[in-house]
Amino acid sequence: MIELVLSAAGSQRVRFAISPLEEVLGAVQTLLGLRGHPAHLPWVAGAPSLDVPELTAVLSARHYITEFLSPPPAGPETTAEAQLRVVRETPPHQVALELAMVDADLSLLPDDPATARDLLADQLEIVWDALLAPQWPRLRELLAADIAYRTRQLGSGGITAMLAELHPQVRLTGTSVLVDVRSRERLEIDSRGLLFIPAVFAWPNVGVVTVPPWQTSLLYPARGVASLWTSAAAPPEPLAEVLGRTRALLLATLDVPAATADLAHRFALAPATVSAHLTALRAAGLLASDRSGHRVLYRRTALGDALLTGKL
């Protein structure tokens, strides 16, 4: 059990962030069969083989994955490039410390920590470019939707409401967040606060970053993974005739919140066209919108659900 004690200062600094490199690590572990929701099987079947033996060796560990390979993001939506710079700037003594904690055969790695770090960073970039970058708009959309949902919970019911359905292994007791994992640790959350990181490939695991100097972070499975690799259901034909096919398709898609740019990319439409349709659907009460950082996410309302299913 890990106990994260929320001090007066730390409890005011609960925030969320998207971590591209966490998805890289999770994707590799999913391909290794060490984790992964059954919903990822279509993605696994189409994933190319990659020659990254040293990274694979590190990620074959079952109990500890180095923190420096997916440094906690400094902002809500960092980029893979920014995180890779942090990886390559990690001091050699920190690399050596974390690699020594890995419960796996690392004999393939160079003995020099700086050389090992640079090799692993290069392989992270290879995996990102081949596996994650082509799918990133879709993954980012799902992660942003999760954060918008958790933020609404946090705003309406505080951290108690948000943690109540975050993960079965996470609960709040008094001023402490308890995480039911193998490690035994009690940690005071400092003034940087507690960072929550949703992850597409995390299921069924929850993880905690506690190794200094990284910000204390809690990684958890994002919502909506079950439909990630499936195509949006076609809207009912009568509804398409009334609303128009594009508006009906957008309405059918938005059971999982999404931003204008992501929808434009998914359906190969101009952002201005998508924006006009979303505005009309929202004005009719069929969609609602929430802000997540600099992005506005649209989601279907109860009225939109009823119209789509014909249960008005």
PDB file of C-alpha atoms in Angstrom:
ATOM      1  CA  MET A   1       0.000   0.000   0.000  1.00  0.00           C
ATOM      2  CA  ILE A   2       1.226   3.476  -0.872  1.00  0.00           C
ATOM      3  CA  GLU A   3      -0.142   6.321   1.223  1.00  0.00           C
ATOM      4  CA  LEU A   4      -0.045   9.779  -0.322  1.00  0.00           C
ATOM      5  CA  VAL A   5      -0.662  12.335   2.407  1.00  0.00           C
ATOM      6  CA  LEU A   6      -2.243  15.525   1.112  1.00  0.00           C
ATOM      7  CA  SER A   7      -0.865  18.490   3.022  1.00  0.00           C
ATOM      8  CA  ALA A   8      -2.770  21.775   3.108  1.00  0.00           C
ATOM      9  CA  ALA A   9      -0.613  23.078   0.253  1.00  0.00           C
ATOM     10  CA  GLY A  10      -0.576  19.827  -1.705  1.00  0.00           C
ATOM     11  CA  SER A  11      -4.344  19.326  -1.580  1.00  0.00           C
ATOM     12  CA  GLN A  12      -4.823  22.591  -3.466  1.00  0.00           C
ATOM     13  CA  ARG A  13      -2.583  21.471  -6.330  1.00  0.00           C
ATOM     14  CA  VAL A  14      -4.362  18.446  -7.753  1.00  0.00           C
ATOM     15  CA  ARG A  15      -3.967  18.570 -11.532  1.00  0.00           C
ATOM     16  CA  PHE A  16      -4.184  16.350 -14.604  1.00  0.00           C
ATOM     17  CA  ALA A  17      -1.834  15.893 -17.544  1.00  0.00           C
ATOM     18  CA  ILE A  18      -1.457  13.848 -20.716  1.00  0.00           C
ATOM     19  CA  SER A  19       1.818  11.937 -21.076  1.00  0.00           C
ATOM     20  CA  PRO A  20       2.717  10.787 -24.616  1.00  0.00           C
ATOM     21  CA  LEU A  21       5.693   8.757 -23.399  1.00  0.00           C
ATOM     22  CA  GLU A  22       3.551   6.927 -20.854  1.00  0.00           C
ATOM     23  CA  GLU A  23       1.549   5.709 -23.843  1.00  0.00           C
ATOM     24  CA  VAL A  24       4.778   4.568 -25.516  1.00  0.00           C
ATOM     25  CA  LEU A  25       5.693   2.467 -22.475  1.00  0.00           C
ATOM     26  CA  GLY A  26       2.175   1.093 -22.202  1.00  0.00           C
ATOM     27  CA  ALA A  27       2.038   0.248 -25.896  1.00  0.00           C
ATOM     28  CA  VAL A  28       5.273  -1.750 -25.719  1.00  0.00           C
ATOM     29  CA  GLN A  29       4.096  -3.600 -22.617  1.00  0.00           C
ATOM     30  CA  THR A  30       0.785  -4.349 -24.321  1.00  0.00           C
ATOM     31  CA  LEU A  31       2.654  -5.856 -27.273  1.00  0.00           C
ATOM     32  CA  LEU A  32       4.693  -7.914 -24.786  1.00  0.00           C
ATOM     33  CA  GLY A  33       1.469  -9.230 -23.263  1.00  0.00           C
ATOM     34  CA  LEU A  34       2.223  -7.719 -19.857  1.00  0.00           C
ATOM     35  CA  ARG A  35      -0.886  -5.531 -19.834  1.00  0.00           C
ATOM     36  CA  GLY A  36      -3.664  -4.431 -22.097  1.00  0.00           C
ATOM     37  CA  HIS A  37      -7.425  -4.231 -22.394  1.00  0.00           C
ATOM     38  CA  PRO A  38      -8.923  -6.798 -24.820  1.00  0.00           C
ATOM     39  CA  ALA A  39     -10.181  -3.793 -26.782  1.00  0.00           C
ATOM     40  CA  HIS A  40      -6.574  -3.198 -27.909  1.00  0.00           C
ATOM     41  CA  LEU A  41      -6.445  -6.498 -29.838  1.00  0.00           C
ATOM     42  CA  PRO A  42      -7.276  -4.860 -33.215  1.00  0.00           C
ATOM     43  CA  TRP A  43      -4.411  -2.425 -32.659  1.00  0.00           C
ATOM     44  CA  VAL A  44      -2.039  -5.217 -31.577  1.00  0.00           C
ATOM     45  CA  ALA A  45      -2.886  -7.245 -34.685  1.00  0.00           C
ATOM     46  CA  GLY A  46      -1.903  -4.371 -36.953  1.00  0.00           C
ATOM     47  CA  ALA A  47       1.165  -3.133 -35.073  1.00  0.00           C
ATOM     48  CA  PRO A  48       4.488  -3.459 -36.944  1.00  0.00           C
ATOM     49  CA  SER A  49       7.442  -5.309 -35.424  1.00  0.00           C
ATOM     50  CA  LEU A  50      10.130  -3.014 -34.038  1.00  0.00           C
ATOM     51  CA  ASP A  51      13.766  -3.700 -33.230  1.00  0.00           C
ATOM     52  CA  VAL A  52      14.119  -2.089 -29.797  1.00  0.00           C
ATOM     53  CA  PRO A  53      15.660  -4.878 -27.674  1.00  0.00           C
ATOM     54  CA  GLU A  54      17.097  -2.707 -24.904  1.00  0.00           C
ATOM     55  CA  LEU A  55      13.835  -0.846 -24.340  1.00  0.00           C
ATOM     56  CA  THR A  56      11.949  -4.145 -24.454  1.00  0.00           C
ATOM     57  CA  ALA A  57      14.267  -5.542 -21.774  1.00  0.00           C
ATOM     58  CA  VAL A  58      13.607  -2.616 -19.431  1.00  0.00           C
ATOM     59  CA  LEU A  59       9.852  -2.797 -20.001  1.00  0.00           C
ATOM     60  CA  SER A  60       9.695  -6.551 -19.398  1.00  0.00           C
ATOM     61  CA  ALA A  61       9.971  -5.789 -15.671  1.00  0.00           C
ATOM     62  CA  ARG A  62       6.820  -6.656 -13.760  1.00  0.00           C
ATOM     63  CA  HIS A  63       7.144  -4.490 -10.669  1.00  0.00           C
ATOM     64  CA  TYR A  64       9.060  -1.307 -11.476  1.00  0.00           C
ATOM     65  CA  ILE A  65       9.394   0.739 -14.649  1.00  0.00           C
ATOM     66  CA  THR A  66      11.912   3.564 -14.598  1.00  0.00           C
ATOM     67  CA  GLU A  67      10.433   7.019 -14.134  1.00  0.00           C
ATOM     68  CA  PHE A  68      12.924   8.801 -16.369  1.00  0.00           C
ATOM     69  CA  LEU A  69      11.573   7.041 -19.481  1.00  0.00           C
ATOM     70  CA  SER A  70       8.212   8.808 -19.048  1.00  0.00           C
ATOM     71  CA  PRO A  71       8.921  11.923 -16.976  1.00  0.00           C
ATOM     72  CA  PRO A  72       5.790  13.476 -15.424  1.00  0.00           C
ATOM     73  CA  PRO A  73       4.641  16.289 -17.732  1.00  0.00           C
ATOM     74  CA  ALA A  74       5.212  19.883 -16.663  1.00  0.00           C
ATOM     75  CA  GLY A  75       1.971  21.028 -18.321  1.00  0.00           C
ATOM     76  CA  PRO A  76      -1.440  19.561 -19.133  1.00  0.00           C
ATOM     77  CA  GLU A  77      -0.617  18.712 -22.760  1.00  0.00           C
ATOM     78  CA  THR A  78       3.093  18.228 -23.272  1.00  0.00           C
ATOM     79  CA  THR A  79       4.506  16.765 -26.483  1.00  0.00           C
ATOM     80  CA  ALA A  80       6.508  13.617 -27.043  1.00  0.00           C
ATOM     81  CA  GLU A  81       9.367  15.795 -28.282  1.00  0.00           C
ATOM     82  CA  ALA A  82       9.410  17.812 -25.048  1.00  0.00           C
ATOM     83  CA  GLN A  83       9.377  14.667 -22.925  1.00  0.00           C
ATOM     84  CA  LEU A  84      12.166  13.109 -24.982  1.00  0.00           C
ATOM     85  CA  ARG A  85      14.300  16.177 -24.289  1.00  0.00           C
ATOM     86  CA  VAL A  86      13.752  15.631 -20.559  1.00  0.00           C
ATOM     87  CA  VAL A  87      14.732  11.967 -20.941  1.00  0.00           C
ATOM     88  CA  ARG A  88      17.956  12.882 -22.738  1.00  0.00           C
ATOM     89  CA  GLU A  89      18.771  15.483 -20.060  1.00  0.00           C
ATOM     90  CA  THR A  90      18.276  13.110 -17.116  1.00  0.00           C
ATOM     91  CA  PRO A  91      21.491  13.087 -15.028  1.00  0.00           C
ATOM     92  CA  PRO A  92      23.459   9.819 -15.338  1.00  0.00           C
ATOM     93  CA  HIS A  93      23.309   9.217 -11.571  1.00  0.00           C
ATOM     94  CA  GLN A  94      19.479   9.317 -11.723  1.00  0.00           C
ATOM     95  CA  VAL A  95      19.484   6.885 -14.646  1.00  0.00           C
ATOM     96  CA  ALA A  96      21.784   4.506 -12.756  1.00  0.00           C
ATOM     97  CA  LEU A  97      19.636   4.728  -9.615  1.00  0.00           C
ATOM     98  CA  GLU A  98      16.427   3.879 -11.445  1.00  0.00           C
ATOM     99  CA  LEU A  99      17.868   1.138 -13.651  1.00  0.00           C
ATOM    100  CA  ALA A 100      19.228  -0.560 -10.515  1.00  0.00           C
ATOM    101  CA  MET A 101      15.634  -0.870  -9.270  1.00  0.00           C
ATOM    102  CA  VAL A 102      14.373  -2.687 -12.384  1.00  0.00           C
ATOM    103  CA  ASP A 103      13.552  -6.374 -11.804  1.00  0.00           C
ATOM    104  CA  ALA A 104      14.588  -7.586 -15.254  1.00  0.00           C
ATOM    105  CA  ASP A 105      17.667  -8.753 -17.141  1.00  0.00           C
ATOM    106  CA  LEU A 106      19.359  -5.583 -18.389  1.00  0.00           C
ATOM    107  CA  SER A 107      22.541  -7.204 -19.659  1.00  0.00           C
ATOM    108  CA  LEU A 108      21.870  -5.799 -23.146  1.00  0.00           C
ATOM    109  CA  LEU A 109      22.217  -2.247 -21.849  1.00  0.00           C
ATOM    110  CA  PRO A 110      25.552  -0.420 -21.974  1.00  0.00           C
ATOM    111  CA  ASP A 111      27.237  -0.147 -18.570  1.00  0.00           C
ATOM    112  CA  ASP A 112      27.607   3.621 -18.871  1.00  0.00           C
ATOM    113  CA  PRO A 113      24.348   5.246 -17.656  1.00  0.00           C
ATOM    114  CA  ALA A 114      24.553   8.178 -20.078  1.00  0.00           C
ATOM    115  CA  THR A 115      25.051   5.852 -23.044  1.00  0.00           C
ATOM    116  CA  ALA A 116      22.193   3.635 -21.863  1.00  0.00           C
ATOM    117  CA  ARG A 117      19.956   6.680 -21.433  1.00  0.00           C
ATOM    118  CA  ASP A 118      20.626   7.963 -24.942  1.00  0.00           C
ATOM    119  CA  LEU A 119      20.060   4.518 -26.469  1.00  0.00           C
ATOM    120  CA  LEU A 120      16.741   4.123 -24.651  1.00  0.00           C
ATOM    121  CA  ALA A 121      15.676   7.635 -25.674  1.00  0.00           C
ATOM    122  CA  ASP A 122      16.391   6.798 -29.315  1.00  0.00           C
ATOM    123  CA  GLN A 123      14.288   3.647 -29.035  1.00  0.00           C
ATOM    124  CA  LEU A 124      11.445   5.530 -27.351  1.00  0.00           C
ATOM    125  CA  GLU A 125      11.453   7.863 -30.339  1.00  0.00           C
ATOM    126  CA  ILE A 126      11.375   4.919 -32.757  1.00  0.00           C
ATOM    127  CA  VAL A 127       8.313   3.473 -31.008  1.00  0.00           C
ATOM    128  CA  TRP A 128       6.616   6.862 -30.860  1.00  0.00           C
ATOM    129  CA  ASP A 129       7.130   7.529 -34.570  1.00  0.00           C
ATOM    130  CA  ALA A 130       6.030   4.049 -35.680  1.00  0.00           C
ATOM    131  CA  LEU A 131       3.222   3.172 -33.276  1.00  0.00           C
ATOM    132  CA  LEU A 132       1.853   6.197 -31.445  1.00  0.00           C
ATOM    133  CA  ALA A 133       2.282   9.310 -33.594  1.00  0.00           C
ATOM    134  CA  PRO A 134      -0.066   8.055 -36.367  1.00  0.00           C
ATOM    135  CA  GLN A 135      -2.773   7.359 -33.765  1.00  0.00           C
ATOM    136  CA  TRP A 136      -2.104  10.318 -31.486  1.00  0.00           C
ATOM    137  CA  PRO A 137      -5.112  12.500 -32.441  1.00  0.00           C
ATOM    138  CA  ARG A 138      -7.424   9.626 -31.496  1.00  0.00           C
ATOM    139  CA  LEU A 139      -5.563   8.832 -28.260  1.00  0.00           C
ATOM    140  CA  ARG A 140      -5.283  12.477 -27.232  1.00  0.00           C
ATOM    141  CA  GLU A 141      -9.005  12.940 -27.836  1.00  0.00           C
ATOM    142  CA  LEU A 142      -9.836  10.068 -25.473  1.00  0.00           C
ATOM    143  CA  LEU A 143      -7.378  11.250 -22.807  1.00  0.00           C
ATOM    144  CA  ALA A 144      -8.661  14.826 -22.954  1.00  0.00           C
ATOM    145  CA  ALA A 145     -12.222  13.541 -22.599  1.00  0.00           C
ATOM    146  CA  ASP A 146     -11.230  11.593 -19.497  1.00  0.00           C
ATOM    147  CA  ILE A 147      -9.610  14.659 -17.962  1.00  0.00           C
ATOM    148  CA  ALA A 148     -12.687  16.770 -18.716  1.00  0.00           C
ATOM    149  CA  TYR A 149     -14.871  14.175 -16.977  1.00  0.00           C
ATOM    150  CA  ARG A 150     -12.618  13.953 -13.897  1.00  0.00           C
ATOM    151  CA  THR A 151     -12.361  17.740 -13.720  1.00  0.00           C
ATOM    152  CA  ARG A 152     -16.147  18.036 -13.656  1.00  0.00           C
ATOM    153  CA  GLN A 153     -16.239  15.515 -10.800  1.00  0.00           C
ATOM    154  CA  LEU A 154     -13.541  17.433  -8.954  1.00  0.00           C
ATOM    155  CA  GLY A 155     -15.417  20.687  -9.373  1.00  0.00           C
ATOM    156  CA  SER A 156     -18.797  19.352  -8.276  1.00  0.00           C
ATOM    157  CA  GLY A 157     -17.846  16.937  -5.502  1.00  0.00           C
ATOM    158  CA  GLY A 158     -14.190  17.528  -4.704  1.00  0.00           C
ATOM    159  CA  ILE A 159     -11.444  14.929  -4.641  1.00  0.00           C
ATOM    160  CA  THR A 160     -13.692  12.503  -2.746  1.00  0.00           C
ATOM    161  CA  ALA A 161     -16.130  12.289  -5.667  1.00  0.00           C
ATOM    162  CA  MET A 162     -13.358  12.104  -8.236  1.00  0.00           C
ATOM    163  CA  LEU A 163     -11.491   9.271  -6.493  1.00  0.00           C
ATOM    164  CA  ALA A 164     -14.672   7.305  -5.790  1.00  0.00           C
ATOM    165  CA  GLU A 165     -14.689   5.895  -9.328  1.00  0.00           C
ATOM    166  CA  LEU A 166     -11.104   6.489 -10.485  1.00  0.00           C
ATOM    167  CA  HIS A 167      -9.880   2.927  -9.878  1.00  0.00           C
ATOM    168  CA  PRO A 168     -10.769   0.074  -7.477  1.00  0.00           C
ATOM    169  CA  GLN A 169      -7.254   0.205  -6.009  1.00  0.00           C
ATOM    170  CA  VAL A 170      -7.449   3.919  -5.152  1.00  0.00           C
ATOM    171  CA  ARG A 171      -9.402   5.423  -2.268  1.00  0.00           C
ATOM    172  CA  LEU A 172      -9.400   8.467  -0.014  1.00  0.00           C
ATOM    173  CA  THR A 173      -9.126   8.034   3.753  1.00  0.00           C
ATOM    174  CA  GLY A 174      -9.074  11.271   5.704  1.00  0.00           C
ATOM    175  CA  THR A 175      -6.419  13.402   4.065  1.00  0.00           C
ATOM    176  CA  SER A 176      -4.591  10.470   2.470  1.00  0.00           C
ATOM    177  CA  VAL A 177      -4.907   8.866  -0.944  1.00  0.00           C
ATOM    178  CA  LEU A 178      -4.348   5.120  -0.517  1.00  0.00           C
ATOM    179  CA  VAL A 179      -3.145   3.110  -3.512  1.00  0.00           C
ATOM    180  CA  ASP A 180      -3.313  -0.671  -3.177  1.00  0.00           C
ATOM    181  CA  VAL A 181      -0.083  -1.837  -4.845  1.00  0.00           C
ATOM    182  CA  ARG A 182       2.852  -4.070  -3.877  1.00  0.00           C
ATOM    183  CA  SER A 183       5.034  -1.226  -2.589  1.00  0.00           C
ATOM    184  CA  ARG A 184       4.885  -0.058   1.014  1.00  0.00           C
ATOM    185  CA  GLU A 185       5.448   3.668   1.267  1.00  0.00           C
ATOM    186  CA  ARG A 186       4.117   6.780   2.978  1.00  0.00           C
ATOM    187  CA  LEU A 187       4.758  10.060   1.202  1.00  0.00           C
ATOM    188  CA  GLU A 188       3.845  13.654   2.016  1.00  0.00           C
ATOM    189  CA  ILE A 189       2.674  15.479  -1.117  1.00  0.00           C
ATOM    190  CA  ASP A 190       4.749  18.637  -1.455  1.00  0.00           C
ATOM    191  CA  SER A 191       3.718  22.057  -2.742  1.00  0.00           C
ATOM    192  CA  ARG A 192       3.854  20.807  -6.349  1.00  0.00           C
ATOM    193  CA  GLY A 193       0.742  18.789  -5.547  1.00  0.00           C
ATOM    194  CA  LEU A 194      -0.453  15.439  -6.870  1.00  0.00           C
ATOM    195  CA  LEU A 195      -0.483  14.836 -10.615  1.00  0.00           C
ATOM    196  CA  PHE A 196      -3.064  12.482 -12.155  1.00  0.00           C
ATOM    197  CA  ILE A 197      -2.164  10.949 -15.529  1.00  0.00           C
ATOM    198  CA  PRO A 198      -4.798   8.994 -17.491  1.00  0.00           C
ATOM    199  CA  ALA A 199      -3.350   6.348 -19.791  1.00  0.00           C
ATOM    200  CA  VAL A 200      -4.888   4.477 -22.707  1.00  0.00           C
ATOM    201  CA  PHE A 201      -2.718   1.384 -22.286  1.00  0.00           C
ATOM    202  CA  ALA A 202      -2.676   1.294 -18.467  1.00  0.00           C
ATOM    203  CA  TRP A 203      -5.543  -1.167 -17.924  1.00  0.00           C
ATOM    204  CA  PRO A 204      -5.820  -2.971 -15.556  1.00  0.00           C
ATOM    205  CA  ASN A 205      -2.982  -1.332 -13.656  1.00  0.00           C
ATOM    206  CA  VAL A 206      -2.629   1.762 -11.551  1.00  0.00           C
ATOM    207  CA  GLY A 207       0.835   3.178 -10.878  1.00  0.00           C
ATOM    208  CA  VAL A 208       2.457   5.745  -8.649  1.00  0.00           C
ATOM    209  CA  VAL A 209       5.564   7.836  -9.307  1.00  0.00           C
ATOM    210  CA  THR A 210       7.317   8.396  -5.974  1.00  0.00           C
ATOM    211  CA  VAL A 211      11.016   8.507  -6.879  1.00  0.00           C
ATOM    212  CA  PRO A 212      12.602  11.966  -6.424  1.00  0.00           C
ATOM    213  CA  PRO A 213      13.064  14.388  -8.099  1.00  0.00           C
ATOM    214  CA  TRP A 214       9.961  13.640 -10.195  1.00  0.00           C
ATOM    215  CA  GLN A 215       6.599  15.088  -9.181  1.00  0.00           C
ATOM    216  CA  THR A 216       4.463  12.568  -7.322  1.00  0.00           C
ATOM    217  CA  SER A 217       2.017  11.199  -9.872  1.00  0.00           C
ATOM    218  CA  LEU A 218      -0.799   8.668 -10.037  1.00  0.00           C
ATOM    219  CA  LEU A 219      -1.327   6.871 -13.347  1.00  0.00           C
ATOM    220  CA  TYR A 220      -4.699   5.262 -14.014  1.00  0.00           C
ATOM    221  CA  PRO A 221      -6.647   3.705 -16.927  1.00  0.00           C
ATOM    222  CA  ALA A 222      -8.543   6.256 -18.997  1.00  0.00           C
ATOM    223  CA  ARG A 223     -12.272   5.911 -19.632  1.00  0.00           C
ATOM    224  CA  GLY A 224     -13.628   4.945 -23.046  1.00  0.00           C
ATOM    225  CA  VAL A 225     -10.922   2.497 -24.129  1.00  0.00           C
ATOM    226  CA  ALA A 226     -13.469  -0.177 -25.054  1.00  0.00           C
ATOM    227  CA  SER A 227     -14.552   1.782 -28.138  1.00  0.00           C
ATOM    228  CA  LEU A 228     -11.167   3.285 -29.016  1.00  0.00           C
ATOM    229  CA  TRP A 229     -10.376   1.142 -32.045  1.00  0.00           C
ATOM    230  CA  THR A 230     -13.941   0.768 -33.328  1.00  0.00           C
ATOM    231  CA  SER A 231     -15.551   2.967 -35.946  1.00  0.00           C
ATOM    232  CA  ALA A 232     -18.378   5.249 -34.925  1.00  0.00           C
ATOM    233  CA  ALA A 233     -21.772   3.621 -35.348  1.00  0.00           C
ATOM    234  CA  ALA A 234     -23.689   4.901 -38.338  1.00  0.00           C
ATOM    235  CA  PRO A 235     -26.593   7.116 -37.275  1.00  0.00           C
ATOM    236  CA  PRO A 236     -30.129   5.910 -38.006  1.00  0.00           C
ATOM    237  CA  GLU A 237     -31.075   6.745 -41.592  1.00  0.00           C
ATOM    238  CA  PRO A 238     -34.249   8.701 -40.666  1.00  0.00           C
ATOM    239  CA  LEU A 239     -32.209  10.862 -38.291  1.00  0.00           C
ATOM    240  CA  ALA A 240     -29.619  11.512 -41.008  1.00  0.00           C
ATOM    241  CA  GLU A 241     -32.403  12.648 -43.335  1.00  0.00           C
ATOM    242  CA  VAL A 242     -33.687  15.130 -40.739  1.00  0.00           C
ATOM    243  CA  LEU A 243     -30.408  16.508 -39.357  1.00  0.00           C
ATOM    244  CA  GLY A 244     -28.208  15.936 -42.368  1.00  0.00           C
ATOM    245  CA  ARG A 245     -25.703  13.079 -42.579  1.00  0.00           C
ATOM    246  CA  THR A 246     -22.724  14.990 -41.167  1.00  0.00           C
ATOM    247  CA  ARG A 247     -24.577  16.367 -38.155  1.00  0.00           C
ATOM    248  CA  ALA A 248     -26.112  12.965 -37.449  1.00  0.00           C
ATOM    249  CA  LEU A 249     -22.672  11.328 -37.674  1.00  0.00           C
ATOM    250  CA  LEU A 250     -21.164  13.869 -35.278  1.00  0.00           C
ATOM    251  CA  LEU A 251     -24.025  13.336 -32.849  1.00  0.00           C
ATOM    252  CA  ALA A 252     -23.542   9.554 -33.010  1.00  0.00           C
ATOM    253  CA  THR A 253     -19.803   9.929 -32.435  1.00  0.00           C
ATOM    254  CA  LEU A 254     -19.935  12.176 -29.397  1.00  0.00           C
ATOM    255  CA  ASP A 255     -20.760   9.618 -26.737  1.00  0.00           C
ATOM    256  CA  VAL A 256     -17.033  10.152 -26.053  1.00  0.00           C
ATOM    257  CA  PRO A 257     -16.219  13.898 -25.874  1.00  0.00           C
ATOM    258  CA  ALA A 258     -14.018  15.307 -28.618  1.00  0.00           C
ATOM    259  CA  ALA A 259     -12.639  18.610 -29.872  1.00  0.00           C
ATOM    260  CA  THR A 260     -13.376  20.261 -33.208  1.00  0.00           C
ATOM    261  CA  ALA A 261      -9.898  19.649 -34.625  1.00  0.00           C
ATOM    262  CA  ASP A 262      -9.954  15.962 -33.691  1.00  0.00           C
ATOM    263  CA  LEU A 263     -13.348  15.447 -35.323  1.00  0.00           C
ATOM    264  CA  ALA A 264     -12.200  17.296 -38.437  1.00  0.00           C
ATOM    265  CA  HIS A 265      -9.151  15.028 -38.650  1.00  0.00           C
ATOM    266  CA  ARG A 266     -11.186  11.863 -38.062  1.00  0.00           C
ATOM    267  CA  PHE A 267     -13.784  12.590 -40.731  1.00  0.00           C
ATOM    268  CA  ALA A 268     -11.559  14.518 -43.186  1.00  0.00           C
ATOM    269  CA  LEU A 269     -13.651  17.678 -42.904  1.00  0.00           C
ATOM    270  CA  ALA A 270     -12.653  21.332 -42.676  1.00  0.00           C
ATOM    271  CA  PRO A 271     -12.497  22.513 -39.038  1.00  0.00           C
ATOM    272  CA  ALA A 272     -14.802  25.433 -39.892  1.00  0.00           C
ATOM    273  CA  THR A 273     -17.398  23.002 -41.256  1.00  0.00           C
ATOM    274  CA  VAL A 274     -17.251  20.830 -38.142  1.00  0.00           C
ATOM    275  CA  SER A 275     -17.412  23.900 -35.912  1.00  0.00           C
ATOM    276  CA  ALA A 276     -20.582  25.123 -37.633  1.00  0.00           C
ATOM    277  CA  HIS A 277     -22.275  21.736 -37.222  1.00  0.00           C
ATOM    278  CA  LEU A 278     -21.251  21.467 -33.551  1.00  0.00           C
ATOM    279  CA  THR A 279     -22.518  24.969 -32.840  1.00  0.00           C
ATOM    280  CA  ALA A 280     -25.898  24.117 -34.361  1.00  0.00           C
ATOM    281  CA  LEU A 281     -26.177  20.851 -32.420  1.00  0.00           C
ATOM    282  CA  ARG A 282     -25.247  22.594 -29.183  1.00  0.00           C
ATOM    283  CA  ALA A 283     -27.782  25.372 -29.814  1.00  0.00           C
ATOM    284  CA  ALA A 284     -30.448  22.678 -30.196  1.00  0.00           C
ATOM    285  CA  GLY A 285     -29.492  21.195 -26.833  1.00  0.00           C
ATOM    286  CA  LEU A 286     -28.166  17.971 -28.366  1.00  0.00           C
ATOM    287  CA  LEU A 287     -24.553  18.661 -27.364  1.00  0.00           C
ATOM    288  CA  ALA A 288     -22.839  20.331 -24.419  1.00  0.00           C
ATOM    289  CA  SER A 289     -19.277  21.626 -24.251  1.00  0.00           C
ATOM    290  CA  ASP A 290     -16.561  21.687 -21.589  1.00  0.00           C
ATOM    291  CA  ARG A 291     -13.169  23.353 -21.571  1.00  0.00           C
ATOM    292  CA  SER A 292     -10.070  21.173 -21.016  1.00  0.00           C
ATOM    293  CA  GLY A 293      -6.983  23.386 -20.969  1.00  0.00           C
ATOM    294  CA  HIS A 294      -7.010  25.284 -24.262  1.00  0.00           C
ATOM    295  CA  ARG A 295      -9.401  22.823 -25.906  1.00  0.00           C
ATOM    296  CA  VAL A 296     -13.200  22.772 -25.974  1.00  0.00           C
ATOM    297  CA  LEU A 297     -14.660  19.261 -25.872  1.00  0.00           C
ATOM    298  CA  TYR A 298     -18.159  18.518 -27.128  1.00  0.00           C
ATOM    299  CA  ARG A 299     -20.291  15.695 -25.705  1.00  0.00           C
ATOM    300  CA  ARG A 300     -23.765  14.369 -26.335  1.00  0.00           C
ATOM    301  CA  THR A 301     -26.463  15.423 -23.866  1.00  0.00           C
ATOM    302  CA  ALA A 302     -29.327  13.324 -22.492  1.00  0.00           C
ATOM    303  CA  LEU A 303     -31.551  14.925 -25.131  1.00  0.00           C
ATOM    304  CA  GLY A 304     -29.037  13.950 -27.807  1.00  0.00           C
ATOM    305  CA  ASP A 305     -29.002  10.368 -26.487  1.00  0.00           C
ATOM    306  CA  ALA A 306     -32.791  10.229 -26.583  1.00  0.00           C
ATOM    307  CA  LEU A 307     -32.951  11.587 -30.128  1.00  0.00           C
ATOM    308  CA  LEU A 308     -30.292   9.153 -31.339  1.00  0.00           C
ATOM    309  CA  THR A 309     -32.041   6.132 -29.826  1.00  0.00           C
ATOM    310  CA  GLY A 310     -35.563   7.253 -30.706  1.00  0.00           C
ATOM    311  CA  LYS A 311     -36.631   7.351 -27.056  1.00  0.00           C
ATOM    312  CA  LEU A 312     -37.813  10.936 -26.769  1.00  0.00           C
TER     313      LEU A 312
END
